[in-house]
Amino acid sequence: MNNIKACIFDLDGVIVDTAIYHYKAWRRLANSLGFDFTEQQNEQLKGVSRVRSLQLILGWGGITKTEAEQEQLATQKNTWYVEMINQMTPAEILPGAREFVQSCRDAGIKTALGSASKNSMTILEKLQIVHLFDAIIDGNKVTKAKPDPEVFLKGAEALGIEPQYCVVFEDAIAGVEAAKAGGMKAIGIGDPKVLYEADLVVSGLKEMTLDKL
Ligand code: G6P
Ligand code: MG
């Protein structure tokens, strides 16, 4: 993987573990509709957009809702989610994440955020790491969800670096697929059996060093 000029980071599950807050808020919503879902089912929601997550959850509960009702439910979930992320502190940055992003910058490698979340800015501000990214592309700037490569291609474009010189850090299968579809390298964060399409898999950014790029 030589000649890497830019690193693009997913947020949820790579820089910070917000999955637990998404799970709590979605569960509260499901419970309010009279059903529950497991942590294992929640795994399927990682990297998946808000609307698509709601559709999957409603499917698990065997519930049909109109588009207008779905919008209302997604808004309710987001209100609960935002209440939780507003309480986040820099202590919640995942081990090694800040250090690795900083080491990229020190080495002259450009850095970008590539996240499906429309709440990315709030989270980065709470973690006090907005300044670590040369470009921030999130759910407010894209129209196509991962595994479409749009979010990462926009990140590369904002940095002025061609895709083949970019590496994406992702914890979701759809995210690894998006990176590959965009002609980029992918480093998986998690289980190599799950993220087998990635060029390399590490357990977390604490395991990353520049010589692995
Ligand atoms: C990330 C998370 C998903 C979440 C999505 C949208 O991809 O992994 O669990 O549904 O972002 O997040 P948002 O904050 O916009 O609802
Ligand atoms: Mg993720």
Coordinates of C-alpha atoms and ligand atoms in Angstrom, one line a residue:
M1 CA 0.0 0.0 0.0
N2 CA 2.6 2.6 -0.8
N3 CA 2.2 6.1 -2.0
I4 CA -0.6 6.9 0.4
K5 CA -1.3 10.6 0.4
A6 CA -4.6 10.8 2.2
C7 CA -6.4 8.9 5.0
I8 CA -10.2 9.0 5.1
F9 CA -11.8 8.0 8.4
D10 CA -15.3 6.7 9.1
L11 CA -16.5 8.1 12.4
D12 CA -18.9 5.7 14.2
G13 CA -16.8 2.6 15.3
V14 CA -13.5 4.0 14.1
I15 CA -13.0 7.3 15.9
V16 CA -15.7 6.9 18.6
D17 CA -18.1 4.2 19.7
T18 CA -21.5 5.8 19.1
A19 CA -23.1 2.5 18.3
I20 CA -24.2 2.1 21.9
Y21 CA -26.1 5.4 21.7
H22 CA -27.7 4.5 18.3
Y23 CA -28.7 1.2 19.8
K24 CA -30.2 2.8 23.0
A25 CA -32.2 5.3 20.9
W26 CA -33.5 2.8 18.3
R27 CA -34.4 0.3 21.1
R28 CA -36.4 3.0 22.9
L29 CA -38.2 3.7 19.7
A30 CA -38.9 -0.1 19.1
N31 CA -40.1 -0.5 22.7
S32 CA -42.4 2.5 22.3
L33 CA -43.9 0.6 19.3
G34 CA -44.3 -2.6 21.5
F35 CA -41.3 -4.8 20.4
D36 CA -37.6 -5.2 21.0
F37 CA -34.5 -6.3 19.1
T38 CA -31.2 -7.8 20.0
E39 CA -27.7 -6.5 20.1
Q40 CA -26.9 -9.0 17.3
Q41 CA -29.6 -7.5 15.1
N42 CA -28.1 -4.1 15.9
E43 CA -24.9 -5.1 14.2
Q44 CA -26.8 -5.0 10.9
L45 CA -27.4 -1.3 11.5
K46 CA -23.7 -0.3 11.6
G47 CA -22.8 2.1 8.7
V48 CA -26.5 2.0 7.6
S49 CA -28.3 5.3 7.1
R50 CA -31.0 6.6 9.5
V51 CA -33.9 5.9 7.2
R52 CA -32.7 2.5 6.1
S53 CA -32.1 1.6 9.8
L54 CA -35.6 2.5 10.7
Q55 CA -37.0 0.4 7.8
L56 CA -35.0 -2.7 9.0
I57 CA -36.2 -2.2 12.6
L58 CA -39.8 -1.8 11.5
G59 CA -39.4 -5.0 9.5
W60 CA -38.1 -6.9 12.6
G61 CA -41.2 -5.7 14.5
G62 CA -43.5 -6.7 11.6
I63 CA -44.8 -3.1 11.5
T64 CA -45.8 -1.1 8.4
K65 CA -45.7 2.7 8.6
T66 CA -46.4 5.4 6.0
E67 CA -43.6 7.5 4.7
A68 CA -44.8 10.5 6.8
E69 CA -45.0 8.3 9.9
Q70 CA -41.5 6.9 9.2
E71 CA -40.1 10.5 9.0
Q72 CA -41.7 11.3 12.4
L73 CA -40.2 8.1 14.0
A74 CA -36.7 8.8 12.6
T75 CA -36.9 12.3 14.0
Q76 CA -38.0 11.0 17.4
K77 CA -35.1 8.6 17.4
N78 CA -32.7 11.3 16.4
T79 CA -33.9 13.6 19.2
W80 CA -33.1 10.9 21.8
Y81 CA -29.8 10.2 20.1
V82 CA -28.8 13.8 20.1
E83 CA -29.6 14.1 23.8
M84 CA -27.1 11.4 24.5
I85 CA -24.3 12.6 22.1
N86 CA -24.6 16.1 23.6
Q87 CA -23.2 14.6 26.8
M88 CA -20.1 13.1 25.1
T89 CA -16.7 14.2 26.2
P90 CA -13.1 13.9 24.7
A91 CA -12.6 10.8 27.0
E92 CA -14.8 8.8 24.6
I93 CA -12.4 9.0 21.7
L94 CA -11.4 5.4 20.9
P95 CA -7.8 4.4 22.0
G96 CA -5.1 5.6 19.6
A97 CA -7.5 7.4 17.3
R98 CA -6.4 10.9 18.0
E99 CA -2.7 9.9 18.0
F100 CA -2.9 8.1 14.7
V101 CA -4.8 10.9 12.9
Q102 CA -2.3 13.4 14.3
S103 CA 0.7 11.2 13.2
C104 CA -0.8 11.2 9.6
R105 CA -0.9 15.0 9.7
D106 CA 2.6 15.3 11.1
A107 CA 3.8 13.1 8.1
G108 CA 2.1 15.4 5.6
I109 CA -0.7 12.9 4.9
K110 CA -4.1 14.7 4.4
T111 CA -7.0 13.6 6.6
A112 CA -10.7 13.6 6.0
L113 CA -13.8 12.3 7.7
G114 CA -16.2 10.2 5.6
S115 CA -19.3 9.4 7.6
A116 CA -23.0 8.6 6.9
S117 CA -24.0 10.5 10.1
K118 CA -25.8 13.8 9.9
N119 CA -24.6 14.4 13.5
S120 CA -20.9 14.2 12.7
M121 CA -20.2 17.9 13.5
T122 CA -21.8 17.7 16.9
I123 CA -19.8 14.6 17.7
L124 CA -16.5 16.0 16.5
E125 CA -17.1 19.2 18.5
K126 CA -17.9 17.3 21.6
L127 CA -14.7 15.3 21.2
Q128 CA -12.8 18.5 20.4
I129 CA -11.2 17.1 17.2
V130 CA -12.7 19.1 14.4
H131 CA -9.2 20.6 13.7
L132 CA -7.8 17.1 13.0
F133 CA -9.5 16.9 9.6
D134 CA -8.7 18.8 6.4
A135 CA -12.1 17.9 5.0
I136 CA -15.4 16.7 6.6
I137 CA -17.9 14.9 4.4
D138 CA -20.9 13.6 6.3
G139 CA -24.5 12.5 5.8
N140 CA -25.5 16.1 5.1
K141 CA -23.3 16.3 2.0
V142 CA -24.1 13.0 0.3
T143 CA -27.2 11.5 -1.4
K144 CA -26.0 7.9 -1.8
A145 CA -25.4 5.7 1.2
K146 CA -22.4 3.3 1.5
P147 CA -21.6 0.9 -0.2
D148 CA -21.9 3.6 -2.8
P149 CA -18.5 5.3 -2.8
E150 CA -19.9 8.9 -3.0
V151 CA -18.9 9.9 0.6
F152 CA -15.2 8.8 0.1
L153 CA -14.9 10.2 -3.5
K154 CA -16.2 13.6 -2.2
G155 CA -13.6 13.4 0.6
A156 CA -10.8 12.7 -1.9
E157 CA -12.0 15.5 -4.1
A158 CA -12.1 17.9 -1.2
L159 CA -8.5 17.0 -0.4
G160 CA -7.4 17.2 -4.0
I161 CA -6.0 13.6 -3.9
E162 CA -6.8 10.9 -6.5
P163 CA -8.6 7.8 -5.1
Q164 CA -5.7 5.4 -5.7
Y165 CA -3.6 7.4 -3.2
C166 CA -6.3 7.3 -0.5
V167 CA -6.9 4.7 2.2
V168 CA -10.2 4.4 4.0
F169 CA -10.6 3.3 7.7
E170 CA -13.9 1.5 8.2
D171 CA -15.6 -0.8 10.7
A172 CA -18.6 -1.6 8.5
I173 CA -18.8 -4.1 5.6
A174 CA -20.7 -1.5 3.5
G175 CA -18.0 1.0 4.2
V176 CA -15.1 -1.3 3.1
E177 CA -17.2 -2.1 0.0
A178 CA -17.6 1.7 -0.6
A179 CA -13.9 2.3 -0.4
K180 CA -13.1 -0.5 -2.8
A181 CA -15.9 0.7 -5.2
G182 CA -14.2 4.1 -5.2
G183 CA -10.8 2.6 -6.2
M184 CA -9.3 3.2 -2.8
K185 CA -7.5 1.0 -0.3
A186 CA -9.4 -0.1 2.8
I187 CA -8.2 -0.8 6.3
G188 CA -10.9 -2.6 8.3
I189 CA -11.4 -1.9 12.0
G190 CA -12.7 -5.1 13.6
D191 CA -12.9 -8.8 12.8
P192 CA -10.9 -10.0 9.7
K193 CA -13.5 -12.7 9.1
V194 CA -16.2 -10.1 8.7
L195 CA -14.1 -7.4 6.9
Y196 CA -12.3 -9.9 4.6
E197 CA -12.6 -7.5 1.6
A198 CA -10.3 -5.0 3.3
D199 CA -6.6 -4.8 2.4
L200 CA -5.7 -5.1 6.0
V201 CA -7.7 -5.5 9.2
V202 CA -6.7 -4.2 12.7
S203 CA -8.6 -4.3 15.9
G204 CA -8.5 -0.5 16.4
L205 CA -6.5 2.6 15.5
K206 CA -4.3 2.0 18.5
E207 CA -2.8 -0.8 16.4
M208 CA -2.1 1.5 13.5
T209 CA 1.3 2.9 12.6
L210 CA 2.4 4.8 9.5
D211 CA 4.6 2.0 8.3
K212 CA 1.5 -0.2 7.8
L213 CA 0.2 2.2 5.1
Ligands
G6P1 C1 -23.3 5.8 10.8 C2 -23.7 4.8 11.9 C3 -25.2 4.3 11.7 C4 -26.1 5.5 11.6 C5 -25.7 6.4 10.4 C6 -26.5 7.7 10.3 O1 -23.1 5.2 9.6 O2 -22.9 3.7 11.9 O3 -25.6 3.5 12.8 O4 -27.4 5.1 11.3 O5 -24.3 6.9 10.7 O6 -26.3 8.5 11.5 P1 -27.3 9.7 11.9 O7 -26.5 10.3 13.0 O8 -27.3 10.6 10.7 O9 -28.6 9.2 12.2
MG2 MG -18.8 3.0 11.2

